[in-house]
Amino acid sequence: MLKLLKEIFRTGEATVKYPFAPMPVCKDFRGKPEHKAEDCIACAACTVACPANAIQMETDTAAGSRTWSINYGRCVFCGRCEESCPTGAIRLSDDFELAVGSKADLTRKAVFTLADCACCGKPFAPAKEVDYVARLLSQSARSAEEADRLRLTAATCPACKRAQDVHHIAGMGIARQMEAGLSKTGKPAKELETTP
Amino acid sequence: MNVPVDPKTLVAEMSPVSTSEQIATMKKALLKNIQRSAYVYRVDCGGCNGCEIEIFSSITPVFDAERFGIKVVASPRHADILLFTGAVTRSMRMPALRAYEAAPDPKIVVSYGACGCTGGIFHDLYCVWGGTDNIVPVDVYIPGCPPTPAATIHGFAVALGLLEQKLKAETHVEAAGETAALPHPDIPYALRVRLEREARRMAGYRQGRDIAEEFMALLEGHAHTPGSFSLSERMLEAIGEERDPRRAEIIGRLAEVVQQAIRGETP
Ligand code: SF4
Ligand code: SF4
Ligand code: SF4
């Protein structure tokens, strides 16, 4: 009996104090993915990476908006969104207290505006993404003219870019076309410049 | 002949069970003056068993859900709380409904795990109903895959009205002129990519990114250490200060990448 009591005192209390005291979690705990909408450029990398489709995006070209949404009820806390995010806008946090009474409270949304193509004027990508890419590209530009051109390229939609390329290649003459086609990367020389 | 079949026509559209008003008031009264233990019956509707393991770990001495009187029972006829786990497979629908019917009113239904809440990773499988609330009315959702024992206890506390829920639906609308900051504008883009890639290759995306961030802050001279000014001195100092040999190795490797870039070598 005394031996048992001694053993009990020696062991102490194993039960955690939670929920009366905060629960310490280990470093790099996989809790609720925290989305900082200010840093998000609505690039949809996380949407594609999310294996459970917890993160989804809906584009409404009529309203010129793209809505990012996460459903914490579907998230499996794998961290692939964090892995793929180019700006670090989404990151798994320490928060595990996610229980809710109504399902609607499990969703979080962020609405972004779409940018219009500089060429055809149709909305094609989130304005924040276009702006981010333009700044990133012009950061590594070698001259002011190149920076301007890169900015314009970033603000042009893929369809217009293709049309411009075709136009450009048609105007090049056959010898230069062959040369561009045979260059090491297989891309026209003009496009090479745009890739930093 | 292969005629394309609309999958919707193959699934019987069955409406979820609904509760009457009388039962709702009874439930409120139960929650308000529950002066006794709450008995839990666990209904496995086709999960992967991860959730079950976490439920059992939350009744171990470490988390000890029984100190709140939460007890797992073996029959739905004894239960106050029904805990539905799993994405509700087709074949588990009837047994789940039978368990629901067998539990005496008023009963609290808790949807446990990502599978229970929405179907989770299995949400679009052909053979699942995709969540408990497609068959029975749910009172509390506990997300997680699986929820940790602490999250389970928090969920029970929310179900019994002891704690408030923390999550709220939110919508952020982009403010006019909102821009995302370029990370480390002073470091050339190609070098930044190389550093991050190398750090992630060695330490994984989480720690790799953290180490790369720290290292680039050091490069930019944000982490000023008095007495050392040149780049290589700063780096040597950082490596020397590092207690963890694994981190020291990674930082050393990143410093090499910088030196390579300065010499104009490609990796
Ligand atoms: S942690 Fe995984 S499941 Fe959850 S939102 Fe991110 S990618 Fe999706
Ligand atoms: S990957 Fe990051 S920046 Fe892109 S949409 Fe997701 S959270 Fe936003
Ligand atoms: S929520 Fe996750 S752990 Fe729980 S049953 Fe579903 S897949 Fe398994």
Coordinates of C-alpha atoms and ligand atoms in Angstrom, one line a residue:
Chain A
M1 CA 0.0 0.0 0.0
L2 CA 2.7 2.4 1.1
K3 CA 4.8 1.3 -1.8
L4 CA 1.9 2.0 -4.2
L5 CA 1.3 5.5 -2.7
K6 CA 5.0 6.2 -3.0
E7 CA 4.9 5.1 -6.7
I8 CA 1.9 7.3 -7.3
F9 CA 3.6 10.4 -5.8
R10 CA 6.8 9.6 -7.7
T11 CA 4.9 9.4 -11.0
G12 CA 2.9 12.6 -10.4
E13 CA -0.1 13.5 -12.6
A14 CA 0.0 12.4 -16.2
T15 CA -3.2 14.0 -17.3
V16 CA -2.9 17.3 -19.2
K17 CA -4.6 20.4 -17.9
Y18 CA -6.3 21.1 -21.2
P19 CA -9.0 22.6 -21.7
F20 CA -8.4 24.6 -18.4
A21 CA -4.9 25.5 -19.5
P22 CA -3.6 26.0 -23.0
M23 CA -2.3 22.9 -24.7
P24 CA 1.4 23.2 -25.6
V25 CA 2.0 21.8 -29.1
C26 CA 5.3 20.8 -30.6
K27 CA 7.1 22.9 -33.1
D28 CA 5.9 22.6 -36.7
F29 CA 2.6 21.2 -35.5
R30 CA 0.1 20.7 -38.4
G31 CA -2.9 22.8 -37.3
K32 CA -5.3 24.9 -39.2
P33 CA -3.9 26.4 -42.4
E34 CA -3.8 30.1 -41.8
H35 CA -4.4 32.2 -44.9
K36 CA -3.1 35.8 -45.0
A37 CA -5.3 37.2 -47.8
E38 CA -3.1 40.4 -47.9
D39 CA -0.1 38.3 -49.0
C40 CA -2.1 36.0 -51.3
I41 CA -1.8 36.7 -55.1
A42 CA -4.7 34.2 -56.0
C43 CA -2.3 32.2 -58.1
A44 CA -4.2 29.0 -57.5
A45 CA -1.1 26.9 -56.8
C46 CA -2.6 25.7 -53.5
T47 CA -5.9 25.0 -55.2
V48 CA -4.2 22.6 -57.6
A49 CA -2.0 21.0 -54.8
C50 CA -4.7 20.4 -52.3
P51 CA -5.4 16.7 -52.4
A52 CA -8.8 16.9 -50.6
N53 CA -10.0 19.9 -52.7
A54 CA -10.5 21.8 -49.5
I55 CA -9.2 24.9 -51.2
Q56 CA -11.2 26.0 -54.2
M57 CA -11.4 28.9 -56.5
E58 CA -14.2 30.3 -58.5
T59 CA -13.8 32.8 -61.3
D60 CA -16.6 35.1 -62.1
T61 CA -15.6 37.0 -65.3
A62 CA -18.9 39.0 -65.3
A63 CA -18.2 40.4 -61.9
G64 CA -14.4 40.5 -62.6
S65 CA -13.7 38.6 -59.4
R66 CA -12.0 35.4 -58.3
T67 CA -13.0 33.9 -55.0
W68 CA -10.6 31.8 -53.0
S69 CA -12.1 29.6 -50.4
I70 CA -11.0 27.0 -47.9
N71 CA -13.2 24.5 -46.1
Y72 CA -11.5 23.5 -42.8
G73 CA -14.0 20.6 -42.6
R74 CA -12.4 19.0 -45.6
C75 CA -8.7 19.8 -45.0
V76 CA -6.5 16.8 -44.1
F77 CA -3.7 19.0 -42.8
C78 CA -1.1 17.6 -45.3
G79 CA 0.6 21.0 -45.8
R80 CA 0.8 20.8 -49.5
C81 CA -0.8 24.2 -49.8
E82 CA 2.0 25.6 -47.7
E83 CA 4.6 23.8 -49.8
S84 CA 3.3 25.2 -53.1
C85 CA 2.5 28.8 -52.0
P86 CA 5.0 31.1 -53.7
T87 CA 4.4 34.0 -51.3
G88 CA 4.0 32.1 -48.1
A89 CA 0.5 33.4 -47.7
I90 CA -0.8 30.1 -46.4
R91 CA 0.9 28.3 -43.6
L92 CA -0.2 25.6 -41.1
S93 CA -0.6 27.2 -37.7
D94 CA -0.7 25.8 -34.1
D95 CA -4.5 26.2 -33.9
F96 CA -6.3 22.9 -33.5
E97 CA -9.5 24.2 -31.8
L98 CA -11.7 24.0 -34.9
A99 CA -14.9 22.5 -33.6
V100 CA -18.0 24.4 -34.8
G101 CA -21.8 24.1 -34.4
S102 CA -22.6 25.2 -37.9
K103 CA -21.0 24.0 -41.0
A104 CA -20.9 27.5 -42.6
D105 CA -18.3 28.6 -40.0
L106 CA -15.8 26.1 -41.4
T107 CA -15.4 28.1 -44.6
R108 CA -13.2 31.1 -45.1
K109 CA -13.2 33.1 -48.3
A110 CA -11.1 35.8 -50.0
V111 CA -12.3 37.8 -53.0
F112 CA -9.8 39.1 -55.5
T113 CA -10.3 41.3 -58.5
L114 CA -9.4 40.3 -62.0
A115 CA -7.1 42.3 -64.2
D116 CA -8.0 43.1 -67.8
C117 CA -5.6 42.1 -70.6
A118 CA -3.6 45.1 -71.7
C119 CA -4.2 44.0 -75.3
C120 CA -7.8 42.7 -75.7
G121 CA -9.3 44.2 -72.5
K122 CA -10.8 40.9 -71.3
P123 CA -10.3 39.8 -67.7
F124 CA -7.7 37.0 -67.5
A125 CA -5.9 36.8 -64.2
P126 CA -6.1 38.3 -60.7
A127 CA -4.8 41.8 -60.6
K128 CA -2.5 41.1 -57.6
E129 CA -0.9 38.2 -59.4
V130 CA -0.3 40.3 -62.6
D131 CA 1.2 43.0 -60.4
Y132 CA 3.4 40.6 -58.5
V133 CA 4.7 38.9 -61.6
A134 CA 5.4 42.3 -63.3
R135 CA 7.4 43.5 -60.4
L136 CA 9.2 40.2 -60.1
L137 CA 10.2 40.2 -63.7
S138 CA 11.2 43.8 -63.9
Q139 CA 13.3 43.3 -60.8
S140 CA 15.7 41.1 -62.9
A141 CA 15.4 43.3 -66.0
R142 CA 18.7 44.7 -67.4
S143 CA 17.4 48.0 -68.7
A144 CA 14.4 50.3 -68.1
E145 CA 13.0 49.5 -71.6
E146 CA 13.2 45.8 -70.9
A147 CA 11.5 46.2 -67.6
D148 CA 8.6 48.1 -69.3
R149 CA 8.3 45.4 -72.0
L150 CA 8.3 42.6 -69.3
R151 CA 5.6 44.5 -67.4
L152 CA 3.5 44.7 -70.6
T153 CA 4.1 41.0 -71.2
A154 CA 2.9 40.1 -67.8
A155 CA -0.3 42.1 -68.3
T156 CA -1.1 40.4 -71.6
C157 CA -3.4 37.4 -71.7
P158 CA -2.1 34.1 -73.1
A159 CA -4.3 34.2 -76.2
C160 CA -3.0 37.7 -77.1
K161 CA 0.5 36.6 -76.5
R162 CA 0.1 33.7 -78.8
A163 CA -1.4 35.9 -81.5
Q164 CA 1.4 38.4 -81.1
D165 CA 4.0 35.6 -81.4
V166 CA 2.4 34.3 -84.6
H167 CA 2.4 37.8 -86.0
H168 CA 6.0 38.3 -84.9
I169 CA 7.2 35.0 -86.3
A170 CA 5.4 35.7 -89.6
G171 CA 7.2 39.0 -90.0
M172 CA 10.6 37.5 -89.3
G173 CA 11.4 36.0 -92.6
I174 CA 12.2 32.4 -93.3
A175 CA 15.9 32.4 -92.4
R176 CA 15.4 33.8 -88.9
Q177 CA 12.5 31.5 -88.3
M178 CA 14.7 28.6 -89.0
E179 CA 17.4 30.0 -86.7
A180 CA 14.9 30.6 -83.9
G181 CA 13.4 27.2 -84.3
L182 CA 16.8 25.5 -84.2
S183 CA 18.1 27.5 -81.2
K184 CA 19.1 25.4 -78.2
T185 CA 15.9 25.8 -76.2
G186 CA 13.6 25.6 -79.2
K187 CA 12.1 28.9 -78.3
P188 CA 12.1 32.1 -80.4
A189 CA 14.9 34.4 -79.4
K190 CA 12.5 37.1 -78.3
E191 CA 10.8 34.8 -75.8
L192 CA 14.2 33.9 -74.4
E193 CA 14.7 37.4 -73.2
T194 CA 11.5 37.4 -71.2
T195 CA 12.6 34.4 -69.1
P196 CA 14.9 35.5 -66.3
Chain B
M1 CA -24.6 -1.4 -76.0
N2 CA -22.9 1.2 -73.9
V3 CA -25.3 4.0 -73.3
P4 CA -23.8 6.7 -71.1
V5 CA -25.5 6.6 -67.7
D6 CA -26.2 9.7 -65.7
P7 CA -24.7 8.7 -62.3
K8 CA -27.4 10.7 -60.5
T9 CA -30.1 8.3 -61.7
L10 CA -28.3 5.5 -60.0
V11 CA -28.3 7.1 -56.6
A12 CA -31.5 7.2 -54.6
E13 CA -32.0 10.8 -53.4
M14 CA -32.9 10.2 -49.8
S15 CA -33.7 13.1 -47.7
P16 CA -31.7 13.3 -44.4
V17 CA -33.5 12.6 -41.2
S18 CA -35.0 15.7 -39.6
T19 CA -35.9 16.3 -35.9
S20 CA -39.2 17.7 -34.6
E21 CA -39.5 20.9 -32.6
Q22 CA -40.3 19.1 -29.4
I23 CA -37.0 17.2 -29.6
A24 CA -35.1 20.4 -30.3
T25 CA -36.4 21.9 -27.0
M26 CA -35.6 18.7 -25.2
K27 CA -32.1 18.8 -26.5
K28 CA -31.7 22.4 -25.3
A29 CA -32.9 21.4 -21.9
L30 CA -30.5 18.5 -21.9
L31 CA -27.6 20.7 -22.7
K32 CA -28.5 23.3 -20.1
N33 CA -28.8 21.1 -17.1
I34 CA -26.9 18.0 -17.9
Q35 CA -25.8 17.2 -14.4
R36 CA -24.4 13.8 -15.1
S37 CA -22.0 11.9 -17.4
A38 CA -22.5 12.1 -21.1
Y39 CA -22.4 8.7 -22.7
V40 CA -20.9 8.5 -26.1
Y41 CA -21.5 5.9 -28.7
R42 CA -19.1 5.7 -31.6
V43 CA -20.5 4.9 -35.0
D44 CA -17.9 4.0 -37.6
C45 CA -19.3 4.8 -41.0
G46 CA -16.3 3.7 -43.0
G47 CA -13.4 5.8 -42.0
C48 CA -9.8 4.7 -42.1
N49 CA -9.6 4.0 -38.3
G50 CA -7.3 7.0 -37.7
C51 CA -10.2 8.8 -36.1
E52 CA -11.0 5.7 -33.9
I53 CA -7.5 5.6 -32.6
E54 CA -7.6 9.3 -31.7
I55 CA -10.9 8.8 -29.9
F56 CA -9.4 6.1 -27.8
S57 CA -6.3 8.1 -27.1
S58 CA -8.5 10.9 -25.8
I59 CA -9.9 8.5 -23.2
T60 CA -6.5 7.4 -22.0
P61 CA -5.1 8.8 -18.7
V62 CA -3.2 11.5 -20.5
F63 CA -6.2 13.3 -21.9
D64 CA -8.7 11.6 -19.7
A65 CA -12.1 12.6 -21.2
E66 CA -13.7 10.6 -18.4
R67 CA -12.9 13.4 -15.9
F68 CA -15.7 15.3 -17.7
G69 CA -17.9 12.3 -17.4
I70 CA -17.5 11.5 -21.1
K71 CA -17.7 7.7 -21.3
V72 CA -17.7 5.5 -24.4
V73 CA -20.5 3.0 -24.2
A74 CA -21.1 -0.2 -26.2
S75 CA -24.7 0.3 -27.2
P76 CA -26.5 3.3 -28.9
R77 CA -29.4 2.7 -26.5
H78 CA -27.2 4.0 -23.6
A79 CA -25.9 7.0 -25.6
D80 CA -26.4 10.8 -25.2
I81 CA -23.9 11.6 -27.8
L82 CA -23.5 9.8 -31.1
L83 CA -20.0 10.2 -32.6
F84 CA -20.1 9.5 -36.4
T85 CA -16.7 9.0 -38.0
G86 CA -16.0 8.2 -41.6
A87 CA -17.4 9.4 -44.9
V88 CA -20.5 7.3 -44.7
T89 CA -20.0 4.5 -47.3
R90 CA -23.1 3.2 -49.1
S91 CA -23.1 0.0 -47.1
M92 CA -22.7 1.8 -43.7
R93 CA -25.7 4.1 -44.3
M94 CA -28.4 1.7 -43.0
P95 CA -26.4 0.6 -39.9
A96 CA -25.6 4.3 -39.1
L97 CA -29.3 5.1 -39.4
R98 CA -30.2 2.2 -37.2
A99 CA -27.7 3.4 -34.6
Y100 CA -29.2 6.8 -34.8
E101 CA -32.8 5.5 -34.4
A102 CA -31.7 3.3 -31.5
A103 CA -30.3 6.1 -29.5
P104 CA -32.9 7.7 -27.2
D105 CA -34.0 11.3 -27.7
P106 CA -32.7 13.9 -27.0
K107 CA -29.4 13.0 -28.6
I108 CA -26.5 15.1 -29.7
V109 CA -24.9 14.1 -33.0
V110 CA -21.2 14.9 -33.4
S111 CA -19.5 14.6 -36.8
Y112 CA -16.0 13.6 -36.2
G113 CA -13.0 14.1 -38.5
A114 CA -12.7 15.5 -42.0
C115 CA -14.6 12.5 -43.3
G116 CA -17.5 13.0 -41.0
C117 CA -17.7 16.8 -41.6
T118 CA -17.6 16.8 -45.4
G119 CA -16.3 13.5 -46.7
G120 CA -12.7 14.7 -46.3
I121 CA -10.3 13.2 -48.7
F122 CA -12.9 10.7 -49.8
H123 CA -15.5 13.3 -50.5
D124 CA -15.9 12.6 -54.3
L125 CA -15.7 8.8 -54.2
Y126 CA -18.5 7.0 -56.0
C127 CA -19.3 4.9 -52.9
V128 CA -19.7 7.5 -50.2
W129 CA -22.4 9.8 -49.1
G130 CA -19.8 12.4 -48.2
G131 CA -20.4 13.4 -44.6
T132 CA -22.6 12.6 -41.7
D133 CA -25.0 15.5 -42.3
N134 CA -26.1 13.9 -45.5
I135 CA -28.0 11.3 -43.5
V136 CA -28.7 12.7 -40.1
P137 CA -28.8 16.2 -38.5
V138 CA -25.5 17.1 -37.0
D139 CA -25.0 19.4 -33.9
V140 CA -21.2 19.7 -33.8
Y141 CA -18.5 19.3 -36.4
I142 CA -15.0 18.4 -35.2
P143 CA -12.6 18.8 -38.2
G144 CA -9.2 17.2 -38.4
C145 CA -7.7 14.2 -40.1
P146 CA -7.8 12.8 -37.5
P147 CA -8.6 15.4 -34.8
T148 CA -5.9 15.3 -32.1
P149 CA -7.1 14.2 -28.6
A150 CA -7.0 17.8 -27.5
A151 CA -9.1 18.8 -30.5
T152 CA -11.5 16.0 -29.5
I153 CA -11.9 17.3 -26.0
H154 CA -12.4 20.8 -27.3
G155 CA -15.1 19.4 -29.6
F156 CA -16.9 17.7 -26.8
A157 CA -16.7 20.9 -24.7
V158 CA -18.3 22.8 -27.6
A159 CA -20.9 20.0 -28.0
L160 CA -21.8 20.2 -24.3
G161 CA -21.9 24.0 -24.4
L162 CA -18.9 24.4 -22.1
L163 CA -16.7 26.3 -24.6
E164 CA -17.5 28.7 -27.4
Q165 CA -16.5 27.8 -30.9
K166 CA -13.5 29.8 -32.1
L167 CA -13.9 29.6 -35.9
K168 CA -16.2 32.1 -37.6
A169 CA -17.1 32.3 -41.3
E170 CA -15.1 35.2 -42.8
T171 CA -14.8 36.8 -46.2
H172 CA -11.8 39.0 -47.0
V173 CA -12.4 41.4 -49.9
E174 CA -9.3 42.7 -51.7
A175 CA -8.8 46.3 -50.8
A176 CA -8.2 48.8 -53.6
G177 CA -4.5 49.0 -54.3
E178 CA -3.7 45.9 -52.2
T179 CA -0.4 44.4 -53.3
A180 CA 1.6 41.4 -52.1
A181 CA 5.1 42.4 -51.0
L182 CA 8.0 41.0 -53.0
P183 CA 10.1 38.8 -50.7
H184 CA 13.7 40.0 -50.3
P185 CA 13.8 42.6 -53.1
D186 CA 17.6 43.2 -52.5
I187 CA 18.5 39.6 -53.4
P188 CA 18.6 38.8 -57.1
Y189 CA 15.6 36.6 -58.0
A190 CA 17.7 33.8 -59.5
L191 CA 19.8 33.6 -56.3
R192 CA 16.8 33.6 -54.1
V193 CA 15.3 30.7 -56.0
R194 CA 18.5 28.8 -55.8
L195 CA 18.9 29.4 -52.1
E196 CA 15.3 28.4 -51.4
R197 CA 15.5 25.3 -53.6
E198 CA 18.8 24.1 -51.9
A199 CA 17.4 24.7 -48.4
R200 CA 14.2 22.8 -49.3
R201 CA 16.1 20.0 -50.9
M202 CA 18.1 19.5 -47.7
A203 CA 15.5 20.2 -45.0
G204 CA 12.0 19.9 -46.6
Y205 CA 9.6 22.6 -47.4
R206 CA 8.8 23.7 -43.9
Q207 CA 12.2 23.9 -42.2
G208 CA 13.9 24.5 -45.5
R209 CA 11.8 27.7 -46.1
D210 CA 12.4 28.8 -42.6
I211 CA 16.2 28.3 -42.8
A212 CA 16.3 30.0 -46.2
E213 CA 14.3 33.0 -44.8
E214 CA 16.7 33.3 -41.9
F215 CA 19.7 33.0 -44.2
M216 CA 18.4 35.7 -46.6
A217 CA 17.7 38.0 -43.7
L218 CA 21.3 37.5 -42.8
L219 CA 22.4 38.2 -46.4
E220 CA 20.5 41.4 -46.5
G221 CA 22.2 42.4 -43.3
H222 CA 19.1 42.6 -41.2
A223 CA 20.6 40.4 -38.6
H224 CA 23.5 42.8 -37.8
T225 CA 26.1 41.4 -35.7
P226 CA 28.4 44.1 -34.3
G227 CA 32.0 43.8 -35.3
S228 CA 31.6 41.8 -38.6
F229 CA 30.8 43.6 -41.8
S230 CA 31.8 41.6 -44.8
L231 CA 29.5 38.9 -46.2
S232 CA 31.8 36.0 -45.6
E233 CA 32.5 37.0 -42.0
R234 CA 28.8 37.3 -41.3
M235 CA 28.2 33.8 -42.8
L236 CA 31.1 32.3 -40.9
E237 CA 29.8 33.7 -37.7
A238 CA 26.3 32.3 -38.4
I239 CA 27.8 28.9 -39.0
G240 CA 29.9 29.1 -36.0
E241 CA 27.0 30.1 -33.8
E242 CA 24.8 27.3 -34.9
R243 CA 24.4 24.7 -32.2
D244 CA 22.6 22.2 -34.4
P245 CA 25.1 20.4 -36.7
R246 CA 22.4 19.7 -39.3
R247 CA 21.4 23.3 -39.5
A248 CA 25.1 24.3 -39.6
E249 CA 25.6 22.1 -42.6
I250 CA 22.6 23.5 -44.4
I251 CA 23.7 27.1 -43.7
G252 CA 27.2 26.2 -44.9
R253 CA 25.8 24.8 -48.1
L254 CA 23.7 28.0 -48.6
A255 CA 26.8 30.1 -48.1
E256 CA 28.5 28.0 -50.8
V257 CA 25.6 28.6 -53.2
V258 CA 26.1 32.4 -52.6
Q259 CA 29.8 32.1 -53.3
Q260 CA 29.1 30.2 -56.4
A261 CA 26.7 32.8 -57.6
I262 CA 29.2 35.5 -56.9
R263 CA 31.8 33.7 -58.9
G264 CA 29.2 33.4 -61.7
E265 CA 29.1 29.6 -61.7
T266 CA 25.9 27.8 -62.5
P267 CA 25.0 24.8 -60.2
Ligands
SF4_1 S1 -3.3 21.3 -45.6 FE1 -3.6 19.9 -47.4 S2 -5.8 19.4 -47.3 FE2 -5.5 21.2 -46.0 S3 -5.9 22.9 -47.3 FE3 -3.7 22.6 -47.4 S4 -3.3 21.2 -49.1 FE4 -5.5 21.2 -48.6
SF4_2 S1 -0.7 29.4 -53.4 FE1 -0.5 31.1 -51.9 S2 -0.6 32.9 -53.2 FE2 -1.3 31.2 -54.5 S3 -3.6 31.3 -54.2 FE3 -2.7 29.8 -52.7 S4 -2.5 31.1 -50.8 FE4 -2.7 32.5 -52.5
SF4_3 S1 -10.9 12.0 -41.1 FE1 -8.9 11.2 -41.7 S2 -8.3 9.9 -40.0 FE2 -10.5 10.2 -39.8 S3 -11.4 8.5 -40.8 FE3 -11.3 10.1 -42.3 S4 -9.3 9.8 -43.4 FE4 -9.3 8.6 -41.5

